[in-house]
Short mmCIF file of C-alpha atoms and ligand atoms in Angstrom, two decimals:
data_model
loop_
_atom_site.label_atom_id
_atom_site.label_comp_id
_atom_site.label_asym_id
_atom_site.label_seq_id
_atom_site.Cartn_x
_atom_site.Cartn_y
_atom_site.Cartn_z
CA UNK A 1 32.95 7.50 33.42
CA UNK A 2 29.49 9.10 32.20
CA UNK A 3 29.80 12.32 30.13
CA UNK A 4 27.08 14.39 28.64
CA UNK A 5 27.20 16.85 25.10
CA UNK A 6 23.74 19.04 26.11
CA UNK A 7 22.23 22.06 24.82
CA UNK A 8 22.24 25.41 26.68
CA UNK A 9 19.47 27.57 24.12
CA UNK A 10 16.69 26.44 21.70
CA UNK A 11 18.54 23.36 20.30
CA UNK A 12 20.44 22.85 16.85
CA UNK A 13 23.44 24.17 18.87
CA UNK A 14 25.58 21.78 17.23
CA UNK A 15 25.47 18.58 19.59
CA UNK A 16 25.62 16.49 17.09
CA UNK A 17 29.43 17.55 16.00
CA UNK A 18 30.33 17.57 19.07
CA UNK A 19 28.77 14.25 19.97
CA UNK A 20 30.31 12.54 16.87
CA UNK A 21 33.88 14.61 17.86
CA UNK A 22 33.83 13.13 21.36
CA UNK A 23 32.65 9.63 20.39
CA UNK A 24 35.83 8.74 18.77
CA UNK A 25 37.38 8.41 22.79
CA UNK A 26 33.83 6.89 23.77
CA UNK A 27 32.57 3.28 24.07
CA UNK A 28 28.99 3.98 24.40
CA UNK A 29 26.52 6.52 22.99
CA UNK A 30 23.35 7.06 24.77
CA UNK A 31 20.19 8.82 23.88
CA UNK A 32 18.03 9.83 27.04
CA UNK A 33 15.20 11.61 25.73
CA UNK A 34 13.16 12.75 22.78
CA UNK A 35 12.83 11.44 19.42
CA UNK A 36 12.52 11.72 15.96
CA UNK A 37 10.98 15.59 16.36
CA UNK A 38 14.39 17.20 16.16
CA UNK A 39 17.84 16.22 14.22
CA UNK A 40 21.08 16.82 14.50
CA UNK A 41 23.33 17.30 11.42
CA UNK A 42 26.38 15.52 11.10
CA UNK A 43 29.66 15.67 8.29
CA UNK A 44 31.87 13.04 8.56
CA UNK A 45 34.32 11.56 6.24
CA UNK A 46 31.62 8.84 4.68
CA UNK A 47 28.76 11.94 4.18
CA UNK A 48 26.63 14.85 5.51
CA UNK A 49 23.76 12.84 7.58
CA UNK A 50 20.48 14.21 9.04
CA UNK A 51 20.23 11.87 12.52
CA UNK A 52 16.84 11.86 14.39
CA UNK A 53 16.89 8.83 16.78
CA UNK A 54 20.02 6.90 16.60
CA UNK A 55 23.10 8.86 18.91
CA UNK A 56 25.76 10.62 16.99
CA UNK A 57 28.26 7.57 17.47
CA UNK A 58 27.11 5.35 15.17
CA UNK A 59 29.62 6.02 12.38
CA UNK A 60 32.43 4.47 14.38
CA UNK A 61 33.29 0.87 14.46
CA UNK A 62 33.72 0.28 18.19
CA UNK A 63 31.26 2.53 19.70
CA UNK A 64 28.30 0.93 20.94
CA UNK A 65 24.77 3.46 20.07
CA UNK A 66 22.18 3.26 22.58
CA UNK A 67 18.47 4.07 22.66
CA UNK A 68 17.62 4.48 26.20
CA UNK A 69 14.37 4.11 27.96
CA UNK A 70 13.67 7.82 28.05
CA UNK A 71 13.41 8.24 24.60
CA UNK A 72 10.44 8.23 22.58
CA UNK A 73 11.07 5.56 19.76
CA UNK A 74 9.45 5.62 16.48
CA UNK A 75 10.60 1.88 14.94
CA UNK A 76 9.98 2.53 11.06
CA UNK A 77 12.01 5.23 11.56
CA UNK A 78 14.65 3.83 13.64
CA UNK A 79 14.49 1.01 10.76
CA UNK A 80 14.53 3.64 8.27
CA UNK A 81 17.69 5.45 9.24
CA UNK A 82 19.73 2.62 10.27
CA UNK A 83 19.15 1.71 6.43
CA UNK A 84 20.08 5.64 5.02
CA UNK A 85 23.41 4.91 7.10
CA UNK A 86 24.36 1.85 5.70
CA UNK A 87 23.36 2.40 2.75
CA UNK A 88 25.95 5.16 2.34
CA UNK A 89 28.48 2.20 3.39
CA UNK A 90 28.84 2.93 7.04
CA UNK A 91 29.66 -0.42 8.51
CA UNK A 92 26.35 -1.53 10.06
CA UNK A 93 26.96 0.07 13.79
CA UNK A 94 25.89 -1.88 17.00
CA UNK A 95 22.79 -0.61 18.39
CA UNK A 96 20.77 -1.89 21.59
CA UNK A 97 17.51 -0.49 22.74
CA UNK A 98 15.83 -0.82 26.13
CA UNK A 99 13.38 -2.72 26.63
CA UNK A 100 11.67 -0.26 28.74
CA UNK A 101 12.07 2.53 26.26
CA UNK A 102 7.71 3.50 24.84
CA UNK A 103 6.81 3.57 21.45
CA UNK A 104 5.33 6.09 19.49
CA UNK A 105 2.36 4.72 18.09
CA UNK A 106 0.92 5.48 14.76
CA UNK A 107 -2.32 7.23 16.43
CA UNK A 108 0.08 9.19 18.19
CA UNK A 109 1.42 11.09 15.00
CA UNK A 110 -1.93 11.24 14.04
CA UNK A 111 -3.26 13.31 17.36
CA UNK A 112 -0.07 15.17 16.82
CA UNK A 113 -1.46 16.60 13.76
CA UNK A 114 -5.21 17.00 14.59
CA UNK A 115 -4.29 18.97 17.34
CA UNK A 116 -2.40 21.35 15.90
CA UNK A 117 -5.32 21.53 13.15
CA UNK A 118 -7.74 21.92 15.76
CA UNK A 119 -5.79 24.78 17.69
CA UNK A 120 -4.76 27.02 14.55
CA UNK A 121 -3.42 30.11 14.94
CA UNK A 122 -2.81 28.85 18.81
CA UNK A 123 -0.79 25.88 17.97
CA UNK A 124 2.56 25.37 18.94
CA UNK A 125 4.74 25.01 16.13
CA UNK A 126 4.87 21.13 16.98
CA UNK A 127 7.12 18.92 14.23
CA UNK A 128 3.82 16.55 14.16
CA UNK A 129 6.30 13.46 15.08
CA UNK A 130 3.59 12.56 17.56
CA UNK A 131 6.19 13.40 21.16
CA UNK A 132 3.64 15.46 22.62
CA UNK A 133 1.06 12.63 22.90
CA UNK A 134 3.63 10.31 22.84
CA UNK A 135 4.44 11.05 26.81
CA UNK A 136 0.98 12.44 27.93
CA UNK A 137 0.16 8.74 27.47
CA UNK A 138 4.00 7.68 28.91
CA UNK A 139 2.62 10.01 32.21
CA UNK A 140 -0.77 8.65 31.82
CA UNK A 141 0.19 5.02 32.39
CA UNK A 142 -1.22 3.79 28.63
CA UNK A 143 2.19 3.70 26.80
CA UNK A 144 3.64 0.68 25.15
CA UNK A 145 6.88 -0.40 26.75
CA UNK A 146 9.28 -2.48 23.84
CA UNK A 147 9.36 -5.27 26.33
CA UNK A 148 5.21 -5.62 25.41
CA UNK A 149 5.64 -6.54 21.99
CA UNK A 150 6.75 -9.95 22.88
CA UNK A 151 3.50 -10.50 25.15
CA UNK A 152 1.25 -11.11 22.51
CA UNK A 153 -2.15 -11.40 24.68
CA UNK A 154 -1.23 -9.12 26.96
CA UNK A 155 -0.71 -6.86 23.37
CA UNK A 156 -3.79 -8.02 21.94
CA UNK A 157 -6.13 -6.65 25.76
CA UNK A 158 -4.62 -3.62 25.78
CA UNK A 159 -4.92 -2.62 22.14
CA UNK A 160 -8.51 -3.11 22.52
CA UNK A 161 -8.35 -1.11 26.07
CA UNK A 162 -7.21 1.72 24.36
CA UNK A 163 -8.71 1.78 21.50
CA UNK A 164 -11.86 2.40 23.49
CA UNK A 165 -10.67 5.60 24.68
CA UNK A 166 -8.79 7.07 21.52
CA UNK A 167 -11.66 6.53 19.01
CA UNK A 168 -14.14 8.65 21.62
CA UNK A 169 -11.82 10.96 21.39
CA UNK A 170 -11.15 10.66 17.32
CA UNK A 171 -14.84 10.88 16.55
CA UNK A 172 -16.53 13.36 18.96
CA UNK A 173 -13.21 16.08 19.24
CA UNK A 174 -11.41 15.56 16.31
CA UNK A 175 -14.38 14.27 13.71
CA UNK A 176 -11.62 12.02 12.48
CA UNK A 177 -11.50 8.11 11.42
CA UNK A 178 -11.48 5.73 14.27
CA UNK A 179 -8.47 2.74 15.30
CA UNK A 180 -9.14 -0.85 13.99
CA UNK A 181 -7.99 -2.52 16.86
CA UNK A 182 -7.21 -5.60 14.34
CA UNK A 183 -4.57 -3.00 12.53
CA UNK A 184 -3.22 -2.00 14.59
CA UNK A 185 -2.60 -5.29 16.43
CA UNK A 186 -1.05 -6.22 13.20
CA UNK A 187 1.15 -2.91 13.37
CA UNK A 188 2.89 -4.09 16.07
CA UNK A 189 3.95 -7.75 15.33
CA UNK A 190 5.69 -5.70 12.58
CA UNK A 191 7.57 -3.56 15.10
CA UNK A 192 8.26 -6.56 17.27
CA UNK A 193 10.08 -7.71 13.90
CA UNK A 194 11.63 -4.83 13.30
CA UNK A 195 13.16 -4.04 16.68
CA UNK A 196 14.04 -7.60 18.07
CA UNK A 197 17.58 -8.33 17.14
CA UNK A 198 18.66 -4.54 19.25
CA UNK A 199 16.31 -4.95 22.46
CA UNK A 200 18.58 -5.46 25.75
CA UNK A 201 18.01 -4.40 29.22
CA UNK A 202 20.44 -1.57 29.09
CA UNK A 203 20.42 -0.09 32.69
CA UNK A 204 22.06 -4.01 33.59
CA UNK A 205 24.57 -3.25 30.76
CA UNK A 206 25.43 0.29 31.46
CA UNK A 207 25.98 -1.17 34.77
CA UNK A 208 28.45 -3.48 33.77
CA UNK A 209 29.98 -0.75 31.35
CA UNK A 210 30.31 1.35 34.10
CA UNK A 211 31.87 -1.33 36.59
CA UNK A 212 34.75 -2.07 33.43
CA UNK A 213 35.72 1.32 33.15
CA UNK A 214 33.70 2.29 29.91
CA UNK A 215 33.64 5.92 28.77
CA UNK A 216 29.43 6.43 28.23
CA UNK A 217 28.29 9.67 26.48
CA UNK A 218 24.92 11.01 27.09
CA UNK A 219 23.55 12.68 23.96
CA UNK A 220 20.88 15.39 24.44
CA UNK A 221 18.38 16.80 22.14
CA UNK A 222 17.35 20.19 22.03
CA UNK A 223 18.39 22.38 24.65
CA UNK A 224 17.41 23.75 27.97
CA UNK A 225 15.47 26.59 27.04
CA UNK A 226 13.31 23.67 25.96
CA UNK A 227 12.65 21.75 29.02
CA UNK A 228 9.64 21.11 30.43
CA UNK A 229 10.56 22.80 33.80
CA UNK A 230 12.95 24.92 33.33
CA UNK A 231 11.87 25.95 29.94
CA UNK A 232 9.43 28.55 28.36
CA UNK A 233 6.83 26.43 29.15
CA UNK A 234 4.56 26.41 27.34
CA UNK A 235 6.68 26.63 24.30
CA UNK A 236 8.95 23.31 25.12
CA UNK A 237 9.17 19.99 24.05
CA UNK A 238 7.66 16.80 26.04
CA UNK A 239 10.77 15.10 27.94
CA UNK A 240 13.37 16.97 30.00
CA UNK A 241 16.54 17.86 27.92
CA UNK A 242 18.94 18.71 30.80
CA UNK A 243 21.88 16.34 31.44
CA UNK A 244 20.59 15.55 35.14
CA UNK A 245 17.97 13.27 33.07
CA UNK A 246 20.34 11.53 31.34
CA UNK A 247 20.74 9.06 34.41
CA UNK A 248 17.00 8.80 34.57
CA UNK A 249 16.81 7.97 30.76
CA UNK A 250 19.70 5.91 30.15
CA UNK A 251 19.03 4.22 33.74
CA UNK A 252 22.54 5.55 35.53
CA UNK A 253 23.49 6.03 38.48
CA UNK A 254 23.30 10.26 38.95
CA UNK A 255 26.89 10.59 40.60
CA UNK A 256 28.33 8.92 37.99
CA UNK A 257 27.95 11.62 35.17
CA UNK A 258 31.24 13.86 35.41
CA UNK A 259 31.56 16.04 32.52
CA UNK A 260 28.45 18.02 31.32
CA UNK A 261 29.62 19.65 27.99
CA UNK A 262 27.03 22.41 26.99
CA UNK A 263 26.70 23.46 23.40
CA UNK A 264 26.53 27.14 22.53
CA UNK A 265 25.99 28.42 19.39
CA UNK A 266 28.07 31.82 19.15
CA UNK A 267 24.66 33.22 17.94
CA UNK A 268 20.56 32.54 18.40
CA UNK A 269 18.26 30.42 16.20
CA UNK A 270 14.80 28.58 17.74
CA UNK A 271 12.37 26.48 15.54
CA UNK A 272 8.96 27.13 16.90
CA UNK A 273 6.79 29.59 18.63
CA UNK A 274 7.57 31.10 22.15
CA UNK A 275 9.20 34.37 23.60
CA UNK A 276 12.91 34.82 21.99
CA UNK A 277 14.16 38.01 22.72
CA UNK A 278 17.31 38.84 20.83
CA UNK A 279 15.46 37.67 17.53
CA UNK A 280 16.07 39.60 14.98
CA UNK A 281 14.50 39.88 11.66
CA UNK A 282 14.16 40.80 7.87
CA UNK A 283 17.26 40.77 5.86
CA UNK A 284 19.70 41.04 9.03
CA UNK A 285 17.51 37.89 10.11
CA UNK A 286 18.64 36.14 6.27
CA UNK A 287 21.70 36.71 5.87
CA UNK A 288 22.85 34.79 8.90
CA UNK A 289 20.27 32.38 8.50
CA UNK A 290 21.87 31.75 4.42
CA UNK A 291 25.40 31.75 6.41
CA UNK A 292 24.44 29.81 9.72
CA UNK A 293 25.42 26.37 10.31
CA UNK A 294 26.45 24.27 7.51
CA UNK A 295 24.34 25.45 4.31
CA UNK A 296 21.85 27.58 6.09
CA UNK A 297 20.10 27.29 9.46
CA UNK A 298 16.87 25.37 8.51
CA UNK A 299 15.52 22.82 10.69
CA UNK A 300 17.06 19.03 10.25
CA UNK A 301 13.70 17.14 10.37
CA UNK A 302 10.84 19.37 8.60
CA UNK A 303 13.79 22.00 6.14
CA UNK A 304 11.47 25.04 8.01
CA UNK A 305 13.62 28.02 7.93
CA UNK A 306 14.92 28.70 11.81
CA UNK A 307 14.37 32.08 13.50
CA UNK A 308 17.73 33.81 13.99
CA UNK A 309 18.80 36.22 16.50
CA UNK A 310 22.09 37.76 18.43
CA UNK A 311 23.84 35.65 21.22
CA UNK A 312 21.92 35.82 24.51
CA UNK A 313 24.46 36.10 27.39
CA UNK A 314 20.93 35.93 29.87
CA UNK A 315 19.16 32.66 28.19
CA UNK A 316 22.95 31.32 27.98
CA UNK A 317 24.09 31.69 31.46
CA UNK A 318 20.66 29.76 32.32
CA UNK A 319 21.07 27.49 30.06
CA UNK A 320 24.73 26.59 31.41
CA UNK A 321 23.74 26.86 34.99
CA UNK A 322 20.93 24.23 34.70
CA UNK A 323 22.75 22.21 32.87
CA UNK A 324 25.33 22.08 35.65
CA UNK A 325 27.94 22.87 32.84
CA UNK A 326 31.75 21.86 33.40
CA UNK A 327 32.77 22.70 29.74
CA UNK A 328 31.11 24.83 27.29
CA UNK A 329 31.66 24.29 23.35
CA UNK A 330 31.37 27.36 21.85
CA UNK A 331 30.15 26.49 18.10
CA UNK A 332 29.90 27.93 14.39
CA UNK A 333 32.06 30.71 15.44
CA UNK A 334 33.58 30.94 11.77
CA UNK A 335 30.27 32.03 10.55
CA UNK A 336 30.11 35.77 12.17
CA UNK A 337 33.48 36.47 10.47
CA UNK A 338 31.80 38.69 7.72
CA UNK A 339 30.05 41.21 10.40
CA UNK A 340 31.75 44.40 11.07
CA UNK A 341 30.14 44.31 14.54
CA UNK A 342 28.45 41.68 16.34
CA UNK A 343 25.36 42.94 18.77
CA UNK A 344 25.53 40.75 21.65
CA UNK A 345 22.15 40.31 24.28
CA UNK A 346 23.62 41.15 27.68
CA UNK A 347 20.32 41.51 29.49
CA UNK A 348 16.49 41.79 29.56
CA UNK A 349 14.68 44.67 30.49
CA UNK A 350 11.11 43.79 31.87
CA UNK A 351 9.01 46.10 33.17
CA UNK A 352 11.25 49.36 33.40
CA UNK A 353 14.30 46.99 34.57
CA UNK A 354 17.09 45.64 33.99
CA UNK A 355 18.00 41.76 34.53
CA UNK A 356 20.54 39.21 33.99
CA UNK A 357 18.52 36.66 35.24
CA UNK A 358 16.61 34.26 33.03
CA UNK A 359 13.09 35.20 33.68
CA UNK A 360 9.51 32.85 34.10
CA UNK A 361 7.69 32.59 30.49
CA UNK A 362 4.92 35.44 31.41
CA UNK A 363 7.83 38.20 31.90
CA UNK A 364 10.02 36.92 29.11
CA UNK A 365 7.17 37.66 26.92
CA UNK A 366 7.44 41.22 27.88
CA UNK A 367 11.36 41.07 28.14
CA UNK A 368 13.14 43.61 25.36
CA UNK A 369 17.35 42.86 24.92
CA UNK A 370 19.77 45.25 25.85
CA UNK A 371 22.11 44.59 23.52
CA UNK A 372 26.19 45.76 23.07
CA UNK A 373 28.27 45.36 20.29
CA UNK A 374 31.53 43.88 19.91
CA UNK A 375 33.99 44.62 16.97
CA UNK A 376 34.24 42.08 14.14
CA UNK A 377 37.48 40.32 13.07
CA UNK A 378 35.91 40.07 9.35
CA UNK A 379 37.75 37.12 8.11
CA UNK A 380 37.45 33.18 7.89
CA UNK A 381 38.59 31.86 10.63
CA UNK A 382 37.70 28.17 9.28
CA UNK A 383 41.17 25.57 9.50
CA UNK A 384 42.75 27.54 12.34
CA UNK A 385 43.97 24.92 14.96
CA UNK A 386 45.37 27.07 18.02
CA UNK A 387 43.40 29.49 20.56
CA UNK A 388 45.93 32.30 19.69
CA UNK A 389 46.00 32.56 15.82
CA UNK A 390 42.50 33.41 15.63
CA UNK A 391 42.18 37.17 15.20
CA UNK A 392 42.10 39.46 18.58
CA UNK A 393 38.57 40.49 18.20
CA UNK A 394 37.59 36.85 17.55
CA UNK A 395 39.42 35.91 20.91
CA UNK A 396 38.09 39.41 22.62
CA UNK A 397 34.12 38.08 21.33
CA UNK A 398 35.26 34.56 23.08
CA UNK A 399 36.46 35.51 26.29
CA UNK A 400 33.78 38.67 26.51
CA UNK A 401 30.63 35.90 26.00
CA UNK A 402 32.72 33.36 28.95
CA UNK A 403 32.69 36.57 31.13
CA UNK A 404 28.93 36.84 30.80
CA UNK A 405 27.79 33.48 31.10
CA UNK A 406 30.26 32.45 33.69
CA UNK A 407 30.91 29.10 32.60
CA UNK A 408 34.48 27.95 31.13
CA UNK A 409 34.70 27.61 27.37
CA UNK A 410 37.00 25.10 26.54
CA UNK A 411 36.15 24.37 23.10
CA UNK A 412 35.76 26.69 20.34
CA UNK A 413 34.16 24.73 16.77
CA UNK A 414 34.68 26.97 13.89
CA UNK A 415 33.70 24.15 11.31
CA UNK A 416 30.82 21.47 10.70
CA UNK A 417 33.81 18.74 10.97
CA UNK A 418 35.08 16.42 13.05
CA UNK A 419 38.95 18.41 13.13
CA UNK A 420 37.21 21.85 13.12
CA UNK A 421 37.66 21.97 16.77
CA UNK A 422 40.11 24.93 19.06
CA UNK A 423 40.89 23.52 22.59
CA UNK A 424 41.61 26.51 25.13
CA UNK A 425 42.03 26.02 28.41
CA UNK A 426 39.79 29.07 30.51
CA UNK A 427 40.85 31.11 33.53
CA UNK A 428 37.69 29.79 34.82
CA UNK A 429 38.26 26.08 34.96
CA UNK A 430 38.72 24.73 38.46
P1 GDP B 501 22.22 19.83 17.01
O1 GDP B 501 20.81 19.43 16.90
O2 GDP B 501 22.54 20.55 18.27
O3 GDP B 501 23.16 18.73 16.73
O4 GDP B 501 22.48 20.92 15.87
P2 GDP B 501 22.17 20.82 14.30
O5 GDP B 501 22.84 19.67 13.75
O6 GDP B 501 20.72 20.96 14.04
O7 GDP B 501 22.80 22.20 13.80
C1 GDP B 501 24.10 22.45 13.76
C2 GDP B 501 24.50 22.73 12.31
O8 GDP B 501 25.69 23.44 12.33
C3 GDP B 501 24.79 21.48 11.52
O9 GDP B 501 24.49 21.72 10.16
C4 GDP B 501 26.31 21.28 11.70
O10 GDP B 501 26.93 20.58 10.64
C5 GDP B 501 26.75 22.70 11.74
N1 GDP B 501 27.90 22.97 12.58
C6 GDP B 501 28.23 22.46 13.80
N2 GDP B 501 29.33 23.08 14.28
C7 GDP B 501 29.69 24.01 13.34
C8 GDP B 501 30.71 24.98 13.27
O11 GDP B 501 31.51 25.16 14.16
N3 GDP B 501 30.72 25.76 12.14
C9 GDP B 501 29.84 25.64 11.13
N4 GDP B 501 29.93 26.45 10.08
N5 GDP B 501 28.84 24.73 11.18
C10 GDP B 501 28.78 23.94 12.27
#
């Protein structure tokens, strides 16, 4: 049985909890897509850890982690954080990689950075983790598959191939110093080092996972206000972050993913630039960012300060629906408990009008909220175990925010940890 933990907004929705939460009744943890760009946070009883490539089941002893093919892998850091882990005495956790997962190569950090140098002003917030060039080249057909590192003359032709083409490109666009072939040749007998003892062909075990009844989780990054086509396009990241491409990048069958679990934060934050319409700013903007998430809401992988903003009941409900949401988790709840009332976005007005529907990126930009306001239950609801003892307003901000977005919430987080987690059951489960 497959199950996916997904984002519905801009990312850092919390997956990561909620990954690490449902892991504990999981054999397998898959990552599909991305890579070391974004992070998810996770507290657990052996630390608070910053995760960027490995899944967020790696701090259990019989889980199996899994870096699918889909994913963009950076080794060093793959290296690197299997090393932060164990050195904070998690038992060393079982990972496998595919063998058809790409690598991100060192030049492709370095484009990364002299594009956004070269654009400015226009740039688009990018993390500089090189994912953007990373899968222009994936698309292109001049990636490195894993499985090439153990071809060394096959290795040592296409190196030269295409170092031909990137050093054009690094002298006459970027005025920047070329590739030594040699180098980088070198480069990558080190990652061949570094990566052998995890490489596997993991659609053929997934298959066999599936076939003895294993429970596989599909871990997400970002969300899907992020995705490449159903996104804010420009304004997205490089791989497709809805759980329909979790077959694709773990290599599943697509029928056999049954639970999509969507994350929603019970307010807004986005890293990067692009339309976000219930942002708000100045010190309204600080004080939830200094409350949000666990010790502030600044990004996992670069510490940049997030931008904040009110739930949106119109990017939400999109965000659900292509998701193809069966559960919703409904996260860092216990942080709105010092408002005395909570402005909600219930719809977009573009161009005189008024929709609930999640618009294309060149009428988002001109998209203003409508926003209500809900009353506040102005206490911590932090420890509380049971639906019902949270306070009436809490429940009434709950159920109002299901009612708008149409999709059941089952699980209400009002804690970074494991236990901080409210089952309900929802009139609107089939
Ligand atoms: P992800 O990328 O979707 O996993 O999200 P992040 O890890 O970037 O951001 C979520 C942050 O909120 C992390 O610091 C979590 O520890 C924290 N968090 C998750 N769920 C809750 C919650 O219910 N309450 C609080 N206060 N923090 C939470």
């Amino acid at each position: 049985m497959v199950k996916a933990v997904v984002g519905a907004n801009w990312g850092d929705e919390g997956k990561g909890k909620i990954t690490d939460m449902l892991a504990e009744e999981a054999d397998i943890i898959v990552r599909f897509q991305g890579g070391a760009n974004a992070g998810h946070t996770i507290v657990n009883n052996y630390g608070k850890f910053a995760l960027h490539t490995l899944p967020s089941g790696v701090f259990y002893g019989h889980t199996t982690s899994i870096i699918g093919n889909g994913v963009a892998l950076n080794i060093p850091i793959l290296v690197q954080e299997i090393k932060s882990i164990t050195d904070k005495k998690v038992p060393m956790p079982k990972i496998l990689v595919s063998d058809r997962c790409q690598m991100v190569m060192p030049y492709h950090i370095l484009f990364d950075q002299y594009e956004e140098e070269r654009l400015g002003g226009k740039s688009f917030g990018s993390t500089k983790s090189g994912i953007a060039p990373f899968y222009s080249d994936k698309f292109a057909k001049i990636g490195f598959q894993v499985s090439e590192l153990f071809e060394d003359g096959l290795l040592r032709d296409k190196v030269a191939r295409i170092c031909e083409t990137k050093n054009v490109i690094l002298e006459h666009l970027y005025h920047k110093p070329v590739i030594n072939p040699e180098e980088l040749l070198e480069t990558l007998r080190e990652y061949r080092e570094m990566i052998a003892p995890y490489v596997c062909d993991v659609s053929s075990y997934l298959d066999r996972a599936l076939k003895e009844g294993k429970t596989i989780l599909l871990e997400g990054q970002l969300g899907t206000l992020k995705d490449p086509d159903h996104g804010i396009y420009p304004m997205v990241t490089s791989s497709s972050t809805l759980a329909a491409y979790g077959a694709i990048g773990a290599g599943l069958p697509p029928y056999e993913i049954k639970e999509i679990v969507t994350v929603c934060k019970a307010y807004s934050s986005a890293v990067g630039a692009g339309a976000f319409v219930s942002e708000i700013f100045g010190d309204e903007a600080d004080e939830l960012r200094r409350r949000g998430g666990d010790g502030g809401e600044f990004g996992a992988t670069t510490g940049r300060p997030r931008r904040m903003g009110w739930f949106d009941c119109v990017a939400s409900k999109y965000g659900c629906r292509l998701q193809g949401t069966t559960d919703v988790a409904f996260t860092v709840l216990d942080v709105l408990g010092y408002l005395d009332e909570i402005p909600v976005c219930v719809g977009y007005e573009v161009d005189g009008e008024v929709t609930t529907d999640f618009p294309v990126t060149c009428k988002l930009e001109k998209a203003k909220p409508v926003l209500t306001k809900m009353p506040g239950w102005k206490c911590d609801i932090r420890g509380i175990r049971k639906y019902e003892e949270l306070p009436e307003n809490c429940r009434k901000y709950v159920e109002f925010i299901e009612q708008q977005i149409g999709y059941p919430i089952t699980m209400v987080s009002n804690g970074p940890g494991r236990e901080d987690i409210i089952y309900r059951e929802s009139p609107l489960q089939q």
